[in-house]
């Protein structure tokens, strides 16, 4: 079908990378509540970014996801690729880069880096999985334009924006949580100009 052709091999590769790690959320919730039923962790990771990890209310949990890139934030539905815009790979937001540095949107661990360097997977301390996918169809560039600098808690990637703008159909970059279920909703916190480290979207998990 036309939709299958649009999704293409890249979407299948993303599914393969995630199928073993996607699981029901909150089964192994290890976050401790204080006496008021809330917790907020603010920790500077040494890169000038303060992590505002999670806030918990009596109505459920909220997980804050920061922008990994300085640029222009937008709704995921506006990504110029059906596989992302239709949320087939997950839900979140999109950022069009205006600076070349990509940083971690959550505290956690890097779970995979594509051989073509255009996408990085991260698992946070709650067990949720995320993907930062730089540009559209950038898998076809074979790694050119990307310099992956994966080191825990440090810069993830450096981009050659001039090369990517000239050679990729779009540099709009989806930032997704790939573990969405029917108890989870996304609240976009930023549209327009955004700095790496600013609040981008929030994941609300109902009880």
PDB file of N, CA, C and O in Angstrom, residues 162-203:
ATOM      1  N   UNK A 162      24.461  22.397   7.808  1.00  0.00           N
ATOM      2  CA  UNK A 162      24.507  22.820   6.418  1.00  0.00           C
ATOM      3  C   UNK A 162      24.404  21.618   5.475  1.00  0.00           C
ATOM      4  O   UNK A 162      23.666  21.642   4.483  1.00  0.00           O
ATOM      5  N   UNK A 163      25.128  20.550   5.799  1.00  0.00           N
ATOM      6  CA  UNK A 163      25.068  19.342   4.975  1.00  0.00           C
ATOM      7  C   UNK A 163      23.663  18.734   5.021  1.00  0.00           C
ATOM      8  O   UNK A 163      23.107  18.350   3.992  1.00  0.00           O
ATOM      9  N   UNK A 164      23.084  18.645   6.230  1.00  0.00           N
ATOM     10  CA  UNK A 164      21.773  18.029   6.373  1.00  0.00           C
ATOM     11  C   UNK A 164      20.692  18.824   5.651  1.00  0.00           C
ATOM     12  O   UNK A 164      19.794  18.250   5.024  1.00  0.00           O
ATOM     13  N   UNK A 165      20.758  20.141   5.732  1.00  0.00           N
ATOM     14  CA  UNK A 165      19.763  20.976   5.045  1.00  0.00           C
ATOM     15  C   UNK A 165      19.813  20.772   3.537  1.00  0.00           C
ATOM     16  O   UNK A 165      18.793  20.807   2.855  1.00  0.00           O
ATOM     17  N   UNK A 166      20.992  20.541   3.001  1.00  0.00           N
ATOM     18  CA  UNK A 166      21.160  20.386   1.566  1.00  0.00           C
ATOM     19  C   UNK A 166      20.809  18.982   1.086  1.00  0.00           C
ATOM     20  O   UNK A 166      20.426  18.795  -0.071  1.00  0.00           O
ATOM     21  N   UNK A 167      20.942  17.988   1.959  1.00  0.00           N
ATOM     22  CA  UNK A 167      20.849  16.598   1.511  1.00  0.00           C
ATOM     23  C   UNK A 167      19.688  15.801   2.078  1.00  0.00           C
ATOM     24  O   UNK A 167      19.413  14.704   1.577  1.00  0.00           O
ATOM     25  N   UNK A 168      19.001  16.292   3.095  1.00  0.00           N
ATOM     26  CA  UNK A 168      17.842  15.599   3.656  1.00  0.00           C
ATOM     27  C   UNK A 168      16.566  16.321   3.217  1.00  0.00           C
ATOM     28  O   UNK A 168      16.567  17.543   3.066  1.00  0.00           O
ATOM     29  N   UNK A 169      15.475  15.574   3.007  1.00  0.00           N
ATOM     30  CA  UNK A 169      14.209  16.220   2.644  1.00  0.00           C
ATOM     31  C   UNK A 169      13.746  17.231   3.681  1.00  0.00           C
ATOM     32  O   UNK A 169      13.112  18.226   3.360  1.00  0.00           O
ATOM     33  N   UNK A 170      14.058  16.966   4.944  1.00  0.00           N
ATOM     34  CA  UNK A 170      13.677  17.866   6.031  1.00  0.00           C
ATOM     35  C   UNK A 170      14.604  17.605   7.207  1.00  0.00           C
ATOM     36  O   UNK A 170      15.079  16.488   7.393  1.00  0.00           O
ATOM     37  N   UNK A 171      14.857  18.641   7.999  1.00  0.00           N
ATOM     38  CA  UNK A 171      15.629  18.435   9.228  1.00  0.00           C
ATOM     39  C   UNK A 171      14.724  18.480  10.465  1.00  0.00           C
ATOM     40  O   UNK A 171      15.208  18.504  11.592  1.00  0.00           O
ATOM     41  N   UNK A 172      13.395  18.493  10.264  1.00  0.00           N
ATOM     42  CA  UNK A 172      12.471  18.377  11.393  1.00  0.00           C
ATOM     43  C   UNK A 172      12.769  17.072  12.122  1.00  0.00           C
ATOM     44  O   UNK A 172      12.872  16.009  11.503  1.00  0.00           O
ATOM     45  N   UNK A 173      12.916  17.132  13.434  1.00  0.00           N
ATOM     46  CA  UNK A 173      13.431  15.995  14.209  1.00  0.00           C
ATOM     47  C   UNK A 173      12.454  15.552  15.291  1.00  0.00           C
ATOM     48  O   UNK A 173      12.310  16.211  16.321  1.00  0.00           O
ATOM     49  N   UNK A 174      11.775  14.431  15.092  1.00  0.00           N
ATOM     50  CA  UNK A 174      10.848  13.936  16.110  1.00  0.00           C
ATOM     51  C   UNK A 174      11.566  13.515  17.389  1.00  0.00           C
ATOM     52  O   UNK A 174      12.644  12.916  17.347  1.00  0.00           O
ATOM     53  N   UNK A 175      10.964  13.844  18.517  1.00  0.00           N
ATOM     54  CA  UNK A 175      11.417  13.415  19.841  1.00  0.00           C
ATOM     55  C   UNK A 175      10.239  12.673  20.450  1.00  0.00           C
ATOM     56  O   UNK A 175       9.231  13.268  20.802  1.00  0.00           O
ATOM     57  N   UNK A 176      10.345  11.350  20.568  1.00  0.00           N
ATOM     58  CA  UNK A 176       9.190  10.514  20.861  1.00  0.00           C
ATOM     59  C   UNK A 176       9.373   9.665  22.102  1.00  0.00           C
ATOM     60  O   UNK A 176      10.464   9.193  22.389  1.00  0.00           O
ATOM     61  N   UNK A 177       8.272   9.429  22.800  1.00  0.00           N
ATOM     62  CA  UNK A 177       8.192   8.324  23.749  1.00  0.00           C
ATOM     63  C   UNK A 177       7.557   7.172  22.997  1.00  0.00           C
ATOM     64  O   UNK A 177       6.461   7.313  22.441  1.00  0.00           O
ATOM     65  N   UNK A 178       8.223   6.047  22.931  1.00  0.00           N
ATOM     66  CA  UNK A 178       7.745   4.912  22.130  1.00  0.00           C
ATOM     67  C   UNK A 178       6.936   3.908  22.941  1.00  0.00           C
ATOM     68  O   UNK A 178       6.533   2.879  22.416  1.00  0.00           O
ATOM     69  N   UNK A 179       6.703   4.192  24.210  1.00  0.00           N
ATOM     70  CA  UNK A 179       5.997   3.260  25.081  1.00  0.00           C
ATOM     71  C   UNK A 179       4.599   3.734  25.442  1.00  0.00           C
ATOM     72  O   UNK A 179       4.091   3.428  26.515  1.00  0.00           O
ATOM     73  N   UNK A 180       3.937   4.485  24.588  1.00  0.00           N
ATOM     74  CA  UNK A 180       2.625   5.034  24.895  1.00  0.00           C
ATOM     75  C   UNK A 180       1.564   3.944  25.015  1.00  0.00           C
ATOM     76  O   UNK A 180       1.586   2.959  24.283  1.00  0.00           O
ATOM     77  N   UNK A 181       0.654   4.128  25.969  1.00  0.00           N
ATOM     78  CA  UNK A 181      -0.516   3.259  26.071  1.00  0.00           C
ATOM     79  C   UNK A 181      -1.741   4.115  26.354  1.00  0.00           C
ATOM     80  O   UNK A 181      -1.655   5.345  26.406  1.00  0.00           O
ATOM     81  N   UNK A 182      -2.907   3.487  26.545  1.00  0.00           N
ATOM     82  CA  UNK A 182      -4.142   4.265  26.644  1.00  0.00           C
ATOM     83  C   UNK A 182      -4.301   5.000  27.969  1.00  0.00           C
ATOM     84  O   UNK A 182      -5.283   5.732  28.158  1.00  0.00           O
ATOM     85  N   UNK A 183      -3.374   4.837  28.896  1.00  0.00           N
ATOM     86  CA  UNK A 183      -3.405   5.610  30.137  1.00  0.00           C
ATOM     87  C   UNK A 183      -2.488   6.825  30.073  1.00  0.00           C
ATOM     88  O   UNK A 183      -2.384   7.587  31.026  1.00  0.00           O
ATOM     89  N   UNK A 184      -1.818   6.996  28.946  1.00  0.00           N
ATOM     90  CA  UNK A 184      -0.814   8.045  28.825  1.00  0.00           C
ATOM     91  C   UNK A 184      -1.215   9.061  27.760  1.00  0.00           C
ATOM     92  O   UNK A 184      -1.695   8.696  26.692  1.00  0.00           O
ATOM     93  N   UNK A 185      -1.023  10.333  28.070  1.00  0.00           N
ATOM     94  CA  UNK A 185      -1.270  11.402  27.109  1.00  0.00           C
ATOM     95  C   UNK A 185      -0.076  12.350  27.084  1.00  0.00           C
ATOM     96  O   UNK A 185       0.646  12.470  28.070  1.00  0.00           O
ATOM     97  N   UNK A 186       0.092  13.001  25.959  1.00  0.00           N
ATOM     98  CA  UNK A 186       1.179  13.959  25.778  1.00  0.00           C
ATOM     99  C   UNK A 186       0.633  15.374  25.872  1.00  0.00           C
ATOM    100  O   UNK A 186      -0.373  15.704  25.245  1.00  0.00           O
ATOM    101  N   UNK A 187       1.297  16.216  26.652  1.00  0.00           N
ATOM    102  CA  UNK A 187       0.961  17.636  26.729  1.00  0.00           C
ATOM    103  C   UNK A 187       2.163  18.420  26.209  1.00  0.00           C
ATOM    104  O   UNK A 187       3.222  18.427  26.830  1.00  0.00           O
ATOM    105  N   UNK A 188       2.006  19.049  25.049  1.00  0.00           N
ATOM    106  CA  UNK A 188       3.088  19.847  24.479  1.00  0.00           C
ATOM    107  C   UNK A 188       3.256  21.124  25.293  1.00  0.00           C
ATOM    108  O   UNK A 188       2.305  21.865  25.505  1.00  0.00           O
ATOM    109  N   UNK A 189       4.460  21.373  25.770  1.00  0.00           N
ATOM    110  CA  UNK A 189       4.718  22.525  26.636  1.00  0.00           C
ATOM    111  C   UNK A 189       5.356  23.690  25.897  1.00  0.00           C
ATOM    112  O   UNK A 189       5.428  24.796  26.442  1.00  0.00           O
ATOM    113  N   UNK A 190       5.835  23.449  24.674  1.00  0.00           N
ATOM    114  CA  UNK A 190       6.541  24.501  23.965  1.00  0.00           C
ATOM    115  C   UNK A 190       6.257  24.408  22.473  1.00  0.00           C
ATOM    116  O   UNK A 190       6.347  23.340  21.874  1.00  0.00           O
ATOM    117  N   UNK A 191       5.883  25.549  21.882  1.00  0.00           N
ATOM    118  CA  UNK A 191       5.807  25.675  20.436  1.00  0.00           C
ATOM    119  C   UNK A 191       6.576  26.927  20.048  1.00  0.00           C
ATOM    120  O   UNK A 191       6.532  27.931  20.738  1.00  0.00           O
ATOM    121  N   UNK A 192       7.280  26.867  18.942  1.00  0.00           N
ATOM    122  CA  UNK A 192       8.099  28.000  18.531  1.00  0.00           C
ATOM    123  C   UNK A 192       9.529  27.827  18.991  1.00  0.00           C
ATOM    124  O   UNK A 192      10.002  26.711  19.219  1.00  0.00           O
ATOM    125  N   UNK A 193      10.235  28.946  19.143  1.00  0.00           N
ATOM    126  CA  UNK A 193      11.651  28.903  19.501  1.00  0.00           C
ATOM    127  C   UNK A 193      11.863  28.160  20.811  1.00  0.00           C
ATOM    128  O   UNK A 193      11.148  28.367  21.790  1.00  0.00           O
ATOM    129  N   UNK A 194      12.846  27.271  20.833  1.00  0.00           N
ATOM    130  CA  UNK A 194      13.135  26.470  22.028  1.00  0.00           C
ATOM    131  C   UNK A 194      14.646  26.302  22.142  1.00  0.00           C
ATOM    132  O   UNK A 194      15.360  26.219  21.136  1.00  0.00           O
ATOM    133  N   UNK A 195      15.138  26.266  23.373  1.00  0.00           N
ATOM    134  CA  UNK A 195      16.549  26.016  23.645  1.00  0.00           C
ATOM    135  C   UNK A 195      16.712  24.582  24.134  1.00  0.00           C
ATOM    136  O   UNK A 195      15.832  24.048  24.814  1.00  0.00           O
ATOM    137  N   UNK A 196      17.821  23.965  23.796  1.00  0.00           N
ATOM    138  CA  UNK A 196      18.119  22.644  24.348  1.00  0.00           C
ATOM    139  C   UNK A 196      18.100  22.730  25.864  1.00  0.00           C
ATOM    140  O   UNK A 196      18.725  23.595  26.459  1.00  0.00           O
ATOM    141  N   UNK A 197      17.351  21.846  26.492  1.00  0.00           N
ATOM    142  CA  UNK A 197      17.226  21.858  27.947  1.00  0.00           C
ATOM    143  C   UNK A 197      15.948  22.494  28.439  1.00  0.00           C
ATOM    144  O   UNK A 197      15.598  22.353  29.611  1.00  0.00           O
ATOM    145  N   UNK A 198      15.218  23.181  27.560  1.00  0.00           N
ATOM    146  CA  UNK A 198      13.920  23.740  27.952  1.00  0.00           C
ATOM    147  C   UNK A 198      12.870  22.634  27.949  1.00  0.00           C
ATOM    148  O   UNK A 198      12.984  21.638  27.232  1.00  0.00           O
ATOM    149  N   UNK A 199      11.807  22.849  28.734  1.00  0.00           N
ATOM    150  CA  UNK A 199      10.719  21.885  28.789  1.00  0.00           C
ATOM    151  C   UNK A 199      10.038  21.807  27.417  1.00  0.00           C
ATOM    152  O   UNK A 199       9.633  22.817  26.864  1.00  0.00           O
ATOM    153  N   UNK A 200       9.908  20.603  26.881  1.00  0.00           N
ATOM    154  CA  UNK A 200       9.334  20.396  25.553  1.00  0.00           C
ATOM    155  C   UNK A 200       7.933  19.786  25.620  1.00  0.00           C
ATOM    156  O   UNK A 200       6.990  20.322  25.062  1.00  0.00           O
ATOM    157  N   UNK A 201       7.812  18.645  26.297  1.00  0.00           N
ATOM    158  CA  UNK A 201       6.488  18.072  26.494  1.00  0.00           C
ATOM    159  C   UNK A 201       6.449  17.283  27.785  1.00  0.00           C
ATOM    160  O   UNK A 201       7.474  17.003  28.407  1.00  0.00           O
ATOM    161  N   UNK A 202       5.249  16.942  28.203  1.00  0.00           N
ATOM    162  CA  UNK A 202       5.019  16.235  29.458  1.00  0.00           C
ATOM    163  C   UNK A 202       4.197  15.006  29.166  1.00  0.00           C
ATOM    164  O   UNK A 202       3.271  15.029  28.351  1.00  0.00           O
ATOM    165  N   UNK A 203       4.549  13.902  29.791  1.00  0.00           N
ATOM    166  CA  UNK A 203       3.775  12.674  29.676  1.00  0.00           C
ATOM    167  C   UNK A 203       2.909  12.538  30.921  1.00  0.00           C
ATOM    168  O   UNK A 203       3.424  12.480  32.036  1.00  0.00           O
TER     169      UNK A 203
END
